[in-house]
Amino acid sequence: MALLSLRGKQFDPGENFEEKSPFWRLNGLSEEDVKSIMARTVCAKSAFELWGHGRTHSELRTSLLKYPTENMSPFLQKDSTYKINVYTFNKTLEFEDRIKKIDELEYLPFKGRVNLKNPKHTFSLLEDYGMDPNNIPETPLYIYFGRWISDGQRELIRSHSVKNRHFIGNTSMDAGLSFIMANHARVKAHDLVYDPFVGTGSLLVACSHFGAYVCGMDIDYNTIHGMGKASRKNQKWRGPDENIRANLRQYGSEKLYVDVLVSDASKAVWRDGVLFDAIVTDPPYGIRESTRRTGSQKDSVNSVKPFEDYVGDSHVPVSMAYHLSDIFTDLLNFSAHHLVIGGRLVYWLPIYRPEYCEEMVPLHPCLRLVSNCEQTLSSHTSRRLITMEKIKEPEETDALAHLSDPHFSVYQGHNAFREKYFSGISKRMLTGKEETNKIANGGE
């Protein structure tokens, strides 16, 4: 939907639309719309102009014969070449069976020559055998036939894999998810994109691929400067050229790198006013990376214990706990003040699944919730990709509404996510030990 909105189009599903189906039928799109979307998406595999469909091959034939001849004829001329592919979902067909299905399409008025290596036009027969690999039907549940238009960009997942990334860390974002986040943020050429928890810059890499200028910030000095222990196997220390700039250089987008700085996301360091076209980030959850901010010794009893030779107050900041609820409050407030109107905030929200409800998603009077997608991490935890769009500039009344209206309050249960996460692991380990003991005792 985000990519459709870049073209000024609305999401218009066809009849009997099923979100979890491997095949989506969409209405109201031109071929240029489709090519534009497929040039960015890493989720969709291929796009086709649908000529016919049905639950059986007999229904497919009836549907194809009803398709307007004037729409078919430009691609069936004598001087053209073509080929027909057969794709099946959840079932593998033998080569002979594929040829048989192609031969059954002889009623289509193809006049050109077959060219399997470099055809001018490619057509595809698509068969859906359901989602259950343990219960594959003999005949397809649904069949489609159409003209191939374009493939998606799933190759980016391989070419930008963190396995081959020059500079990585413990929490480097998966390449596929990074591109999905950039698409949700509607990142485009000449945008200025910011990541306040930049880490090793995976999100900057994805955003710069679409032509955006990128910058970021992180509290971890060693990560920003590429110092300290390496996260890669069989490598003890990071090399002198391991840094975020080198990652963008690796993919040919160094010219779009603005800079990154060492700073605390809870502290105001930017001038007032709008700055960014998009804010794309993955805040720390306290699992693989700690959630911390800077403060003074007198600010909180939860701050890190001072050194033994500590005497009185010091100007040197100490590390303090940075609760998830505070992270989200600061992130939404920052976005409300520093995004352009129509700019988007995209971030991950960790969730303890047994307690999740929609009221847990932080809201802000200046930001409209666009989408909320779940990625399951375990039986009891997940994270939700939250996309918000700035709809107005903040006013003093908005600040008061944010404090007084429970609809805009941040759910405090996020603060216990770390404890609940490790509690779930402990329970699974305990259950595993109990099962082992049962087996050792003869199943009693």
CSV table of C-alpha atoms in Angstrom, one decimal:
chain,number,residue,atom,x,y,z
A,1,MET,CA,0.0,0.0,0.0
A,2,ALA,CA,2.9,2.3,0.7
A,3,LEU,CA,4.3,1.8,-2.8
A,4,LEU,CA,0.9,2.3,-4.3
A,5,SER,CA,0.5,5.6,-2.5
A,6,LEU,CA,3.8,6.8,-4.1
A,7,ARG,CA,2.0,6.5,-7.4
A,8,GLY,CA,-1.1,8.2,-6.0
A,9,LYS,CA,-3.0,5.0,-6.1
A,10,GLN,CA,-5.3,3.3,-3.6
A,11,PHE,CA,-5.2,-0.3,-2.6
A,12,ASP,CA,-8.1,-1.9,-4.6
A,13,PRO,CA,-8.3,-5.7,-4.1
A,14,GLY,CA,-10.3,-7.8,-6.4
A,15,GLU,CA,-13.3,-9.8,-5.4
A,16,ASN,CA,-12.8,-12.7,-2.9
A,17,PHE,CA,-9.5,-11.1,-1.8
A,18,GLU,CA,-7.6,-13.3,0.7
A,19,GLU,CA,-4.7,-11.6,2.4
A,20,LYS,CA,-2.8,-14.8,3.2
A,21,SER,CA,-3.2,-16.2,-0.4
A,22,PRO,CA,0.1,-16.4,-2.4
A,23,PHE,CA,-1.7,-14.7,-5.3
A,24,TRP,CA,-3.3,-11.3,-5.1
A,25,ARG,CA,-5.6,-9.7,-7.7
A,26,LEU,CA,-5.5,-5.9,-7.7
A,27,ASN,CA,-7.7,-3.6,-9.7
A,28,GLY,CA,-7.2,-0.1,-11.2
A,29,LEU,CA,-3.4,-0.3,-12.0
A,30,SER,CA,-1.7,0.6,-15.2
A,31,GLU,CA,1.3,-1.3,-16.5
A,32,GLU,CA,3.5,1.7,-15.5
A,33,ASP,CA,2.1,1.6,-12.0
A,34,VAL,CA,2.9,-2.1,-11.8
A,35,LYS,CA,6.5,-1.7,-13.1
A,36,SER,CA,7.1,1.2,-10.6
A,37,ILE,CA,6.0,-1.0,-7.7
A,38,MET,CA,7.9,-4.1,-8.8
A,39,ALA,CA,11.1,-2.0,-9.2
A,40,ARG,CA,11.1,-1.5,-5.4
A,41,THR,CA,9.3,-4.4,-3.7
A,42,VAL,CA,11.2,-7.3,-2.1
A,43,CYS,CA,8.0,-9.1,-1.1
A,44,ALA,CA,6.3,-9.7,-4.4
A,45,LYS,CA,7.9,-12.2,-6.7
A,46,SER,CA,6.3,-11.3,-10.1
A,47,ALA,CA,3.4,-9.3,-11.5
A,48,PHE,CA,1.1,-10.3,-14.4
A,49,GLU,CA,-1.7,-8.8,-16.5
A,50,LEU,CA,-4.5,-11.3,-15.7
A,51,TRP,CA,-6.2,-12.6,-18.8
A,52,GLY,CA,-8.3,-15.4,-17.2
A,53,HIS,CA,-8.9,-17.4,-14.1
A,54,GLY,CA,-11.1,-20.1,-12.6
A,55,ARG,CA,-11.3,-23.0,-10.2
A,56,THR,CA,-10.9,-25.5,-13.0
A,57,HIS,CA,-9.2,-25.6,-16.4
A,58,SER,CA,-12.7,-25.6,-17.9
A,59,GLU,CA,-13.5,-22.3,-16.0
A,60,LEU,CA,-10.2,-20.9,-17.0
A,61,ARG,CA,-10.9,-21.6,-20.7
A,62,THR,CA,-14.3,-19.9,-20.4
A,63,SER,CA,-12.7,-16.9,-18.7
A,64,LEU,CA,-9.9,-16.6,-21.3
A,65,LEU,CA,-12.3,-16.8,-24.3
A,66,LYS,CA,-14.2,-13.9,-22.7
A,67,TYR,CA,-11.1,-11.7,-22.5
A,68,PRO,CA,-11.3,-8.9,-25.1
A,69,THR,CA,-9.6,-9.9,-28.3
A,70,GLU,CA,-8.3,-6.3,-28.8
A,71,ASN,CA,-6.4,-6.6,-25.5
A,72,MET,CA,-4.8,-9.9,-26.6
A,73,SER,CA,-3.9,-9.2,-30.2
A,74,PRO,CA,-0.9,-6.9,-29.7
A,75,PHE,CA,1.0,-9.7,-28.1
A,76,LEU,CA,-0.1,-12.5,-30.4
A,77,GLN,CA,1.1,-11.2,-33.8
A,78,LYS,CA,3.0,-13.3,-36.4
A,79,ASP,CA,6.2,-11.3,-36.1
A,80,SER,CA,6.4,-11.8,-32.3
A,81,THR,CA,8.0,-14.5,-30.2
A,82,TYR,CA,6.7,-15.9,-26.9
A,83,LYS,CA,7.0,-18.6,-24.3
A,84,ILE,CA,4.6,-20.0,-21.7
A,85,ASN,CA,5.8,-20.8,-18.1
A,86,VAL,CA,3.9,-23.0,-15.6
A,87,TYR,CA,4.2,-22.1,-12.0
A,88,THR,CA,2.7,-24.1,-9.1
A,89,PHE,CA,2.5,-23.1,-5.5
A,90,ASN,CA,2.9,-25.9,-2.9
A,91,LYS,CA,3.3,-28.6,-5.5
A,92,THR,CA,6.0,-29.7,-7.9
A,93,LEU,CA,5.1,-30.9,-11.4
A,94,GLU,CA,7.1,-33.2,-13.6
A,95,PHE,CA,8.3,-31.7,-16.9
A,96,GLU,CA,5.9,-33.8,-18.9
A,97,ASP,CA,2.9,-32.6,-16.8
A,98,ARG,CA,4.0,-29.0,-17.5
A,99,ILE,CA,4.1,-29.5,-21.2
A,100,LYS,CA,0.7,-31.2,-21.1
A,101,LYS,CA,-0.8,-28.2,-19.4
A,102,ILE,CA,0.8,-25.8,-22.0
A,103,ASP,CA,-0.6,-27.9,-24.8
A,104,GLU,CA,-4.1,-27.7,-23.3
A,105,LEU,CA,-4.0,-23.9,-24.0
A,106,GLU,CA,-4.0,-24.5,-27.8
A,107,TYR,CA,-7.4,-22.7,-28.0
A,108,LEU,CA,-5.5,-19.4,-27.5
A,109,PRO,CA,-4.8,-17.6,-30.9
A,110,PHE,CA,-1.0,-17.5,-30.7
A,111,LYS,CA,0.4,-16.6,-34.1
A,112,GLY,CA,4.0,-15.9,-33.3
A,113,ARG,CA,7.0,-18.3,-32.9
A,114,VAL,CA,8.1,-20.0,-29.6
A,115,ASN,CA,11.4,-18.7,-28.3
A,116,LEU,CA,12.4,-20.2,-24.9
A,117,LYS,CA,15.6,-18.2,-24.5
A,118,ASN,CA,14.7,-14.6,-25.4
A,119,PRO,CA,11.0,-14.2,-26.1
A,120,LYS,CA,9.4,-10.8,-26.7
A,121,HIS,CA,6.4,-11.8,-24.6
A,122,THR,CA,6.2,-14.2,-21.7
A,123,PHE,CA,2.9,-15.8,-20.5
A,124,SER,CA,2.4,-17.8,-17.3
A,125,LEU,CA,0.0,-20.4,-16.1
A,126,LEU,CA,-0.3,-20.1,-12.3
A,127,GLU,CA,-1.8,-22.9,-10.1
A,128,ASP,CA,-2.5,-22.6,-6.4
A,129,TYR,CA,-2.5,-25.8,-4.4
A,130,GLY,CA,-3.2,-24.3,-1.0
A,131,MET,CA,-1.0,-23.4,2.0
A,132,ASP,CA,-0.8,-26.8,3.7
A,133,PRO,CA,2.3,-28.8,2.6
A,134,ASN,CA,0.9,-31.9,4.4
A,135,ASN,CA,-2.4,-31.9,2.6
A,136,ILE,CA,-1.7,-31.1,-1.1
A,137,PRO,CA,-4.8,-31.7,-3.3
A,138,GLU,CA,-4.6,-33.6,-6.6
A,139,THR,CA,-6.1,-30.7,-8.6
A,140,PRO,CA,-5.3,-27.0,-8.0
A,141,LEU,CA,-7.7,-24.9,-5.9
A,142,TYR,CA,-7.4,-22.0,-8.3
A,143,ILE,CA,-5.8,-21.3,-11.7
A,144,TYR,CA,-4.6,-18.0,-13.3
A,145,PHE,CA,-3.3,-17.2,-16.7
A,146,GLY,CA,-1.7,-13.9,-17.7
A,147,ARG,CA,1.0,-11.9,-19.4
A,148,TRP,CA,4.2,-11.4,-17.4
A,149,ILE,CA,4.9,-7.7,-16.7
A,150,SER,CA,7.8,-7.5,-14.2
A,151,ASP,CA,9.7,-9.3,-11.4
A,152,GLY,CA,10.2,-7.9,-7.9
A,153,GLN,CA,13.5,-7.0,-6.3
A,154,ARG,CA,14.0,-10.1,-4.2
A,155,GLU,CA,17.6,-10.4,-5.5
A,156,LEU,CA,18.3,-7.4,-3.2
A,157,ILE,CA,17.9,-9.7,-0.2
A,158,ARG,CA,20.8,-11.8,-1.4
A,159,SER,CA,23.0,-9.0,-2.8
A,160,HIS,CA,22.6,-7.0,0.5
A,161,SER,CA,22.8,-9.9,2.9
A,162,VAL,CA,24.4,-9.0,6.2
A,163,LYS,CA,26.5,-12.2,5.8
A,164,ASN,CA,28.5,-10.3,3.1
A,165,ARG,CA,28.2,-6.9,4.7
A,166,HIS,CA,31.5,-5.2,5.4
A,167,PHE,CA,30.5,-3.9,8.9
A,168,ILE,CA,28.0,-5.7,11.1
A,169,GLY,CA,27.0,-5.9,14.7
A,170,ASN,CA,24.9,-8.1,17.0
A,171,THR,CA,21.7,-6.4,16.0
A,172,SER,CA,22.3,-5.6,12.3
A,173,MET,CA,18.9,-5.6,10.6
A,174,ASP,CA,18.1,-8.3,8.0
A,175,ALA,CA,18.4,-6.9,4.4
A,176,GLY,CA,14.8,-7.9,3.5
A,177,LEU,CA,13.3,-6.3,6.5
A,178,SER,CA,15.4,-3.2,5.9
A,179,PHE,CA,14.0,-2.7,2.4
A,180,ILE,CA,10.5,-3.4,3.7
A,181,MET,CA,10.9,-0.6,6.3
A,182,ALA,CA,12.3,1.8,3.6
A,183,ASN,CA,9.3,1.0,1.4
A,184,HIS,CA,6.8,1.6,4.3
A,185,ALA,CA,8.5,5.0,4.9
A,186,ARG,CA,8.0,5.7,1.1
A,187,VAL,CA,11.7,6.7,0.9
A,188,LYS,CA,12.6,8.2,-2.5
A,189,ALA,CA,15.4,10.0,-4.2
A,190,HIS,CA,16.7,13.2,-2.6
A,191,ASP,CA,14.8,12.6,0.7
A,192,LEU,CA,16.7,13.1,4.0
A,193,VAL,CA,16.3,10.0,6.2
A,194,TYR,CA,17.3,9.7,9.8
A,195,ASP,CA,17.8,6.8,12.2
A,196,PRO,CA,18.2,7.8,15.9
A,197,PHE,CA,19.4,4.2,16.9
A,198,VAL,CA,21.6,3.7,13.8
A,199,GLY,CA,23.8,0.9,15.1
A,200,THR,CA,25.8,-0.4,12.1
A,201,GLY,CA,23.6,1.4,9.6
A,202,SER,CA,21.6,-1.4,7.9
A,203,LEU,CA,18.6,0.9,7.6
A,204,LEU,CA,20.7,3.6,6.1
A,205,VAL,CA,22.0,1.2,3.5
A,206,ALA,CA,18.4,0.3,2.4
A,207,CYS,CA,17.2,3.9,2.3
A,208,SER,CA,20.3,5.0,0.3
A,209,HIS,CA,19.6,2.3,-2.3
A,210,PHE,CA,16.4,4.3,-3.2
A,211,GLY,CA,18.4,7.5,-3.6
A,212,ALA,CA,17.8,9.1,-0.2
A,213,TYR,CA,20.4,11.1,1.8
A,214,VAL,CA,20.9,9.3,5.1
A,215,CYS,CA,22.2,10.2,8.6
A,216,GLY,CA,21.9,8.7,12.1
A,217,MET,CA,22.8,8.8,15.7
A,218,ASP,CA,23.7,6.2,18.4
A,219,ILE,CA,24.8,6.3,22.0
A,220,ASP,CA,27.4,3.6,21.5
A,221,TYR,CA,30.8,5.2,20.7
A,222,ASN,CA,32.5,2.0,19.8
A,223,THR,CA,29.8,1.0,17.2
A,224,ILE,CA,29.7,4.4,15.6
A,225,HIS,CA,33.5,4.5,15.2
A,226,GLY,CA,33.8,0.8,14.3
A,227,MET,CA,35.9,0.0,17.4
A,228,GLY,CA,36.0,-2.9,19.8
A,229,LYS,CA,35.2,-6.6,19.5
A,230,ALA,CA,33.9,-7.9,16.2
A,231,SER,CA,30.6,-9.6,15.8
A,232,ARG,CA,31.8,-11.8,12.9
A,233,LYS,CA,32.8,-15.3,13.6
A,234,ASN,CA,36.6,-16.0,13.8
A,235,GLN,CA,37.4,-12.3,14.0
A,236,LYS,CA,38.4,-10.9,17.4
A,237,TRP,CA,38.6,-7.1,16.7
A,238,ARG,CA,37.0,-4.8,14.1
A,239,GLY,CA,39.3,-3.6,11.4
A,240,PRO,CA,40.2,0.1,10.9
A,241,ASP,CA,37.9,0.5,7.9
A,242,GLU,CA,34.8,-1.2,9.5
A,243,ASN,CA,32.3,1.6,9.8
A,244,ILE,CA,28.9,2.8,8.4
A,245,ARG,CA,30.4,4.8,5.6
A,246,ALA,CA,32.2,1.7,4.4
A,247,ASN,CA,28.9,-0.2,4.2
A,248,LEU,CA,27.4,2.5,1.9
A,249,ARG,CA,30.7,2.5,-0.1
A,250,GLN,CA,30.3,-1.3,-0.6
A,251,TYR,CA,27.0,-0.7,-2.3
A,252,GLY,CA,28.0,2.4,-4.3
A,253,SER,CA,25.9,4.9,-2.3
A,254,GLU,CA,28.6,6.6,-0.3
A,255,LYS,CA,27.8,10.0,-1.9
A,256,LEU,CA,24.4,9.8,-0.1
A,257,TYR,CA,26.0,9.4,3.3
A,258,VAL,CA,25.5,12.6,5.3
A,259,ASP,CA,27.1,11.5,8.7
A,260,VAL,CA,26.4,9.8,12.0
A,261,LEU,CA,27.1,11.1,15.4
A,262,VAL,CA,27.5,9.8,18.9
A,263,SER,CA,24.7,11.1,21.0
A,264,ASP,CA,21.8,10.3,23.3
A,265,ALA,CA,18.4,9.9,21.7
A,266,SER,CA,16.7,11.1,24.9
A,267,LYS,CA,18.5,14.5,24.7
A,268,ALA,CA,17.6,17.3,22.3
A,269,VAL,CA,20.5,17.9,20.0
A,270,TRP,CA,18.8,19.1,16.8
A,271,ARG,CA,17.6,22.7,16.1
A,272,ASP,CA,13.9,23.3,16.2
A,273,GLY,CA,11.9,22.9,13.0
A,274,VAL,CA,11.3,20.2,10.4
A,275,LEU,CA,14.3,18.4,9.1
A,276,PHE,CA,13.5,14.9,7.9
A,277,ASP,CA,11.4,13.3,5.2
A,278,ALA,CA,11.4,10.0,7.0
A,279,ILE,CA,12.6,8.5,10.3
A,280,VAL,CA,13.3,4.8,10.1
A,281,THR,CA,14.7,3.0,13.1
A,282,ASP,CA,14.8,-0.1,15.3
A,283,PRO,CA,15.0,0.9,18.9
A,284,PRO,CA,16.9,-1.4,21.4
A,285,TYR,CA,14.7,-3.8,23.3
A,286,GLY,CA,17.2,-4.7,26.1
A,287,ILE,CA,17.7,-8.2,24.7
A,288,ARG,CA,20.9,-8.2,22.6
A,289,GLU,CA,21.6,-4.5,23.2
A,290,SER,CA,21.0,-2.6,26.4
A,291,THR,CA,18.5,0.3,26.6
A,292,ARG,CA,20.4,3.1,28.2
A,293,ARG,CA,20.7,6.9,28.2
A,294,THR,CA,23.0,9.4,29.9
A,295,GLY,CA,22.4,11.3,33.1
A,296,SER,CA,23.9,12.5,36.3
A,297,GLN,CA,24.5,10.5,39.5
A,298,LYS,CA,21.7,12.3,41.3
A,299,ASP,CA,19.1,11.8,38.5
A,300,SER,CA,18.1,8.3,39.4
A,301,VAL,CA,18.8,5.5,41.8
A,302,ASN,CA,18.8,3.2,38.8
A,303,SER,CA,22.0,4.6,37.4
A,304,VAL,CA,25.1,2.5,37.1
A,305,LYS,CA,27.2,2.3,40.3
A,306,PRO,CA,30.0,4.9,40.3
A,307,PHE,CA,33.7,4.0,40.5
A,308,GLU,CA,35.3,3.3,43.9
A,309,ASP,CA,37.2,6.6,43.8
A,310,TYR,CA,34.1,8.6,43.0
A,311,VAL,CA,33.9,11.8,45.2
A,312,GLY,CA,30.8,14.0,45.0
A,313,ASP,CA,29.0,15.1,41.8
A,314,SER,CA,30.8,14.8,38.5
A,315,HIS,CA,30.3,16.4,35.1
A,316,VAL,CA,31.0,13.1,33.6
A,317,PRO,CA,27.6,11.5,32.6
A,318,VAL,CA,26.7,8.1,33.9
A,319,SER,CA,24.7,5.3,32.2
A,320,MET,CA,21.1,5.1,33.2
A,321,ALA,CA,18.2,2.8,32.3
A,322,TYR,CA,16.1,4.0,29.4
A,323,HIS,CA,12.7,2.4,29.7
A,324,LEU,CA,11.0,1.3,26.5
A,325,SER,CA,7.9,3.5,27.3
A,326,ASP,CA,10.3,6.5,27.5
A,327,ILE,CA,12.0,5.5,24.2
A,328,PHE,CA,8.7,5.4,22.4
A,329,THR,CA,7.5,8.7,23.9
A,330,ASP,CA,10.7,10.4,22.9
A,331,LEU,CA,10.6,8.9,19.5
A,332,LEU,CA,7.1,10.0,18.7
A,333,ASN,CA,7.6,13.5,20.1
A,334,PHE,CA,10.8,13.9,18.1
A,335,SER,CA,9.0,12.7,15.0
A,336,ALA,CA,6.1,15.1,15.5
A,337,HIS,CA,8.6,18.0,15.7
A,338,HIS,CA,11.1,17.1,13.1
A,339,LEU,CA,9.3,15.3,10.3
A,340,VAL,CA,7.9,17.2,7.3
A,341,ILE,CA,4.1,17.1,6.9
A,342,GLY,CA,3.4,13.7,5.2
A,343,GLY,CA,6.7,12.4,6.4
A,344,ARG,CA,6.7,8.9,7.9
A,345,LEU,CA,8.0,7.3,11.1
A,346,VAL,CA,8.7,3.5,10.8
A,347,TYR,CA,9.9,1.5,13.8
A,348,TRP,CA,9.7,-1.9,15.5
A,349,LEU,CA,7.6,-2.3,18.7
A,350,PRO,CA,8.5,-5.4,20.8
A,351,ILE,CA,5.4,-7.2,22.1
A,352,TYR,CA,4.7,-9.9,24.7
A,353,ARG,CA,2.0,-11.8,22.7
A,354,PRO,CA,-0.2,-13.1,25.5
A,355,GLU,CA,-0.9,-9.6,26.7
A,356,TYR,CA,-1.0,-7.7,23.4
A,357,CYS,CA,-3.9,-5.5,22.4
A,358,GLU,CA,-4.0,-2.6,19.9
A,359,GLU,CA,-4.1,-0.1,22.8
A,360,MET,CA,-0.4,-1.0,23.4
A,361,VAL,CA,0.7,0.9,20.3
A,362,PRO,CA,1.9,4.4,21.2
A,363,LEU,CA,0.0,7.2,19.6
A,364,HIS,CA,0.5,10.9,19.1
A,365,PRO,CA,-1.9,13.7,18.2
A,366,CYS,CA,0.3,14.8,15.3
A,367,LEU,CA,0.9,11.3,13.9
A,368,ARG,CA,-1.6,9.1,12.1
A,369,LEU,CA,-1.2,5.3,12.4
A,370,VAL,CA,-0.9,3.9,8.9
A,371,SER,CA,-0.1,0.3,9.4
A,372,ASN,CA,0.7,-2.3,12.1
A,373,CYS,CA,2.3,-5.6,11.0
A,374,GLU,CA,3.5,-8.5,13.1
A,375,GLN,CA,6.6,-10.5,12.9
A,376,THR,CA,6.5,-13.5,15.2
A,377,LEU,CA,9.7,-14.1,17.1
A,378,SER,CA,8.6,-17.0,19.3
A,379,SER,CA,5.5,-18.5,20.8
A,380,HIS,CA,5.2,-15.7,23.3
A,381,THR,CA,7.0,-12.7,21.7
A,382,SER,CA,6.8,-10.8,18.5
A,383,ARG,CA,7.6,-7.4,17.2
A,384,ARG,CA,5.3,-5.1,15.2
A,385,LEU,CA,6.3,-2.9,12.4
A,386,ILE,CA,4.6,0.4,13.1
A,387,THR,CA,4.2,3.0,10.4
A,388,MET,CA,3.0,6.5,11.2
A,389,GLU,CA,2.5,9.6,9.1
A,390,LYS,CA,2.8,13.2,10.3
A,391,ILE,CA,-0.5,15.0,9.7
A,392,LYS,CA,0.0,18.4,11.4
A,393,GLU,CA,2.5,20.5,13.2
A,394,PRO,CA,2.6,20.2,17.1
A,395,GLU,CA,0.9,22.9,19.2
A,396,GLU,CA,0.8,23.5,22.9
A,397,THR,CA,-2.6,22.0,23.2
A,398,ASP,CA,-1.3,18.8,21.6
A,399,ALA,CA,1.2,18.4,24.4
A,400,LEU,CA,-1.5,18.7,27.0
A,401,ALA,CA,-3.7,16.3,25.2
A,402,HIS,CA,-0.9,13.9,24.9
A,403,LEU,CA,-0.5,13.9,28.7
A,404,SER,CA,-4.1,13.9,29.7
A,405,ASP,CA,-5.8,11.6,27.2
A,406,PRO,CA,-5.3,7.9,27.9
A,407,HIS,CA,-5.8,7.3,24.2
A,408,PHE,CA,-2.3,8.8,23.6
A,409,SER,CA,-0.6,7.4,26.6
A,410,VAL,CA,2.2,4.9,26.1
A,411,TYR,CA,1.5,1.5,27.6
A,412,GLN,CA,3.8,1.0,30.5
A,413,GLY,CA,3.9,-2.8,30.1
A,414,HIS,CA,6.6,-2.4,27.5
A,415,ASN,CA,9.0,-1.7,30.3
A,416,ALA,CA,8.7,-5.3,31.4
A,417,PHE,CA,9.3,-6.8,27.9
A,418,ARG,CA,12.9,-8.0,28.7
A,419,GLU,CA,11.8,-9.8,31.9
A,420,LYS,CA,8.9,-11.4,30.1
A,421,TYR,CA,11.1,-12.4,27.2
A,422,PHE,CA,13.6,-14.2,29.4
A,423,SER,CA,10.8,-15.6,31.6
A,424,GLY,CA,9.5,-17.4,28.5
A,425,ILE,CA,12.9,-18.8,27.7
A,426,SER,CA,13.3,-20.0,31.3
A,427,LYS,CA,9.9,-21.7,31.1
A,428,ARG,CA,10.8,-23.5,27.9
A,429,MET,CA,14.1,-24.6,29.4
A,430,LEU,CA,12.3,-25.9,32.5
A,431,THR,CA,9.7,-27.7,30.3
A,432,GLY,CA,12.5,-29.3,28.3
A,433,LYS,CA,14.2,-30.6,31.5
A,434,GLU,CA,10.9,-32.0,32.7
A,435,GLU,CA,10.4,-33.9,29.4
A,436,THR,CA,14.0,-35.2,29.6
A,437,ASN,CA,13.4,-36.4,33.2
A,438,LYS,CA,10.2,-38.1,32.1
A,439,ILE,CA,12.0,-40.0,29.3
A,440,ALA,CA,14.8,-40.9,31.7
A,441,ASN,CA,12.2,-42.3,34.2
A,442,GLY,CA,10.5,-44.4,31.6
A,443,GLY,CA,7.8,-41.9,30.7
A,444,GLU,CA,6.3,-42.0,34.2
